[in-house]
mmCIF file of N, CA and C in Angstrom:
data_model
loop_
_atom_site.group_PDB
_atom_site.id
_atom_site.type_symbol
_atom_site.label_atom_id
_atom_site.label_comp_id
_atom_site.label_asym_id
_atom_site.label_seq_id
_atom_site.Cartn_x
_atom_site.Cartn_y
_atom_site.Cartn_z
ATOM 1 N N MET W 26 -183.811 208.443 -43.533
ATOM 2 C CA MET W 26 -182.213 208.414 -42.698
ATOM 3 C C MET W 26 -181.296 207.482 -44.390
ATOM 4 N N LYS W 27 -180.197 208.165 -43.622
ATOM 5 C CA LYS W 27 -179.415 207.641 -45.334
ATOM 6 C C LYS W 27 -178.572 206.334 -44.943
ATOM 7 N N LYS W 28 -178.103 205.586 -46.021
ATOM 8 C CA LYS W 28 -177.672 204.325 -46.023
ATOM 9 C C LYS W 28 -176.347 204.600 -46.210
ATOM 10 N N VAL W 29 -175.216 204.186 -46.047
ATOM 11 C CA VAL W 29 -174.013 204.418 -45.816
ATOM 12 C C VAL W 29 -172.878 203.616 -45.956
ATOM 13 N N GLY W 30 -171.950 203.832 -46.595
ATOM 14 C CA GLY W 30 -171.060 201.698 -46.987
ATOM 15 C C GLY W 30 -169.671 203.160 -46.259
ATOM 16 N N LEU W 31 -169.150 201.659 -45.490
ATOM 17 C CA LEU W 31 -167.396 201.822 -45.190
ATOM 18 C C LEU W 31 -166.597 200.597 -45.480
ATOM 19 N N ILE W 32 -165.680 201.544 -45.999
ATOM 20 C CA ILE W 32 -164.577 200.577 -46.787
ATOM 21 C C ILE W 32 -163.573 200.753 -45.949
ATOM 22 N N SER W 33 -162.701 199.968 -46.170
ATOM 23 C CA SER W 33 -161.504 200.465 -46.059
ATOM 24 C C SER W 33 -160.106 199.355 -46.163
ATOM 25 N N ASP W 34 -158.559 199.588 -45.864
ATOM 26 C CA ASP W 34 -157.773 198.965 -46.142
ATOM 27 C C ASP W 34 -157.651 198.285 -47.536
ATOM 28 N N THR W 35 -158.239 198.937 -48.478
ATOM 29 C CA THR W 35 -158.421 198.251 -49.494
ATOM 30 C C THR W 35 -156.999 198.398 -50.177
ATOM 31 N N HIS W 36 -155.779 199.327 -50.505
ATOM 32 C CA HIS W 36 -154.397 198.802 -50.905
ATOM 33 C C HIS W 36 -153.891 198.495 -51.997
ATOM 34 N N ILE W 37 -154.842 199.119 -53.174
ATOM 35 C CA ILE W 37 -154.862 199.227 -54.170
ATOM 36 C C ILE W 37 -153.823 200.443 -54.669
ATOM 37 N N PRO W 38 -151.997 199.211 -55.724
ATOM 38 C CA PRO W 38 -152.998 198.070 -56.150
ATOM 39 C C PRO W 38 -151.841 197.026 -55.890
ATOM 40 N N ALA W 39 -151.432 196.955 -54.390
ATOM 41 C CA ALA W 39 -150.461 196.306 -53.561
ATOM 42 C C ALA W 39 -151.484 194.592 -54.049
ATOM 43 N N ARG W 40 -152.955 194.496 -52.893
ATOM 44 C CA ARG W 40 -153.799 193.594 -52.537
ATOM 45 C C ARG W 40 -154.232 192.876 -54.149
ATOM 46 N N ALA W 41 -154.417 193.877 -54.930
ATOM 47 C CA ALA W 41 -155.313 193.795 -55.884
ATOM 48 C C ALA W 41 -155.284 194.936 -57.065
ATOM 49 N N ARG W 42 -155.172 194.436 -58.289
ATOM 50 C CA ARG W 42 -155.635 195.694 -59.257
ATOM 51 C C ARG W 42 -156.864 196.688 -59.417
ATOM 52 N N LYS W 43 -158.323 196.289 -58.747
ATOM 53 C CA LYS W 43 -159.331 197.255 -59.286
ATOM 54 C C LYS W 43 -160.270 196.303 -57.805
ATOM 55 N N ILE W 44 -160.948 197.336 -57.077
ATOM 56 C CA ILE W 44 -161.995 197.291 -55.704
ATOM 57 C C ILE W 44 -162.820 196.037 -56.777
ATOM 58 N N PRO W 45 -163.157 194.773 -55.718
ATOM 59 C CA PRO W 45 -163.879 193.756 -56.401
ATOM 60 C C PRO W 45 -164.847 194.244 -56.795
ATOM 61 N N LEU W 46 -165.973 193.356 -57.493
ATOM 62 C CA LEU W 46 -167.278 194.004 -58.270
ATOM 63 C C LEU W 46 -168.088 194.335 -57.024
ATOM 64 N N LYS W 47 -167.993 192.658 -55.894
ATOM 65 C CA LYS W 47 -168.755 192.548 -55.324
ATOM 66 C C LYS W 47 -169.096 193.724 -54.381
ATOM 67 N N VAL W 48 -168.249 194.350 -54.314
ATOM 68 C CA VAL W 48 -167.849 195.679 -53.281
ATOM 69 C C VAL W 48 -168.935 196.850 -54.168
ATOM 70 N N PHE W 49 -168.195 196.738 -55.271
ATOM 71 C CA PHE W 49 -169.580 198.087 -55.726
ATOM 72 C C PHE W 49 -171.581 197.336 -55.640
ATOM 73 N N GLU W 50 -171.465 196.051 -55.645
ATOM 74 C CA GLU W 50 -172.684 195.545 -55.464
ATOM 75 C C GLU W 50 -173.546 196.247 -54.054
ATOM 76 N N ALA W 51 -172.231 195.706 -53.438
ATOM 77 C CA ALA W 51 -172.909 195.927 -51.751
ATOM 78 C C ALA W 51 -173.488 196.966 -52.112
ATOM 79 N N PHE W 52 -172.598 197.763 -52.497
ATOM 80 C CA PHE W 52 -172.760 198.882 -51.944
ATOM 81 C C PHE W 52 -173.684 200.029 -52.944
ATOM 82 N N ARG W 53 -174.277 199.336 -53.937
ATOM 83 C CA ARG W 53 -175.315 200.062 -55.356
ATOM 84 C C ARG W 53 -176.619 201.224 -54.569
ATOM 85 N N ASP W 54 -176.842 200.423 -53.318
ATOM 86 C CA ASP W 54 -178.099 201.781 -52.117
ATOM 87 C C ASP W 54 -177.924 202.487 -51.448
ATOM 88 N N VAL W 55 -176.332 202.058 -51.629
ATOM 89 C CA VAL W 55 -175.696 203.601 -50.375
ATOM 90 C C VAL W 55 -175.547 204.894 -50.965
ATOM 91 N N GLU W 56 -176.232 205.466 -49.858
ATOM 92 C CA GLU W 56 -175.931 207.195 -50.534
ATOM 93 C C GLU W 56 -174.884 207.446 -49.880
ATOM 94 N N LEU W 57 -174.352 207.325 -48.966
ATOM 95 C CA LEU W 57 -172.711 207.745 -49.113
ATOM 96 C C LEU W 57 -171.523 206.733 -48.397
ATOM 97 N N ILE W 58 -170.385 206.874 -49.375
ATOM 98 C CA ILE W 58 -169.474 205.631 -48.867
ATOM 99 C C ILE W 58 -168.207 206.265 -48.475
ATOM 100 N N LEU W 59 -168.095 205.494 -47.611
ATOM 101 C CA LEU W 59 -166.825 206.379 -46.458
ATOM 102 C C LEU W 59 -165.864 205.286 -47.091
ATOM 103 N N HIS W 60 -164.340 206.206 -47.145
ATOM 104 C CA HIS W 60 -163.273 205.314 -47.234
ATOM 105 C C HIS W 60 -162.225 205.522 -45.869
ATOM 106 N N ALA W 61 -161.914 204.654 -44.980
ATOM 107 C CA ALA W 61 -161.311 204.575 -43.974
ATOM 108 C C ALA W 61 -159.955 204.775 -43.912
ATOM 109 N N GLY W 62 -159.159 204.532 -45.035
ATOM 110 C CA GLY W 62 -157.987 204.773 -45.596
ATOM 111 C C GLY W 62 -156.992 203.768 -45.863
ATOM 112 N N ASP W 63 -155.628 203.553 -46.369
ATOM 113 C CA ASP W 63 -154.991 203.008 -46.886
ATOM 114 C C ASP W 63 -155.608 202.244 -48.703
ATOM 115 N N LEU W 64 -155.584 203.716 -49.142
ATOM 116 C CA LEU W 64 -155.982 203.349 -50.782
ATOM 117 C C LEU W 64 -154.737 202.758 -51.296
ATOM 118 N N THR W 65 -153.717 203.920 -51.210
ATOM 119 C CA THR W 65 -152.452 203.240 -51.902
ATOM 120 C C THR W 65 -152.840 203.184 -53.491
ATOM 121 N N VAL W 66 -152.165 204.253 -54.188
ATOM 122 C CA VAL W 66 -152.277 204.352 -55.773
ATOM 123 C C VAL W 66 -150.836 204.305 -56.500
#
């Protein structure tokens, strides 16, 4: 079974300059990351 991570509403750089390190740590063992919208670059 694959481990999937889901993230959305990041609004980079409106809310933050970059995705917080905690997100990368949470997705460390994830095989697939899905972004559900609002990337805003």
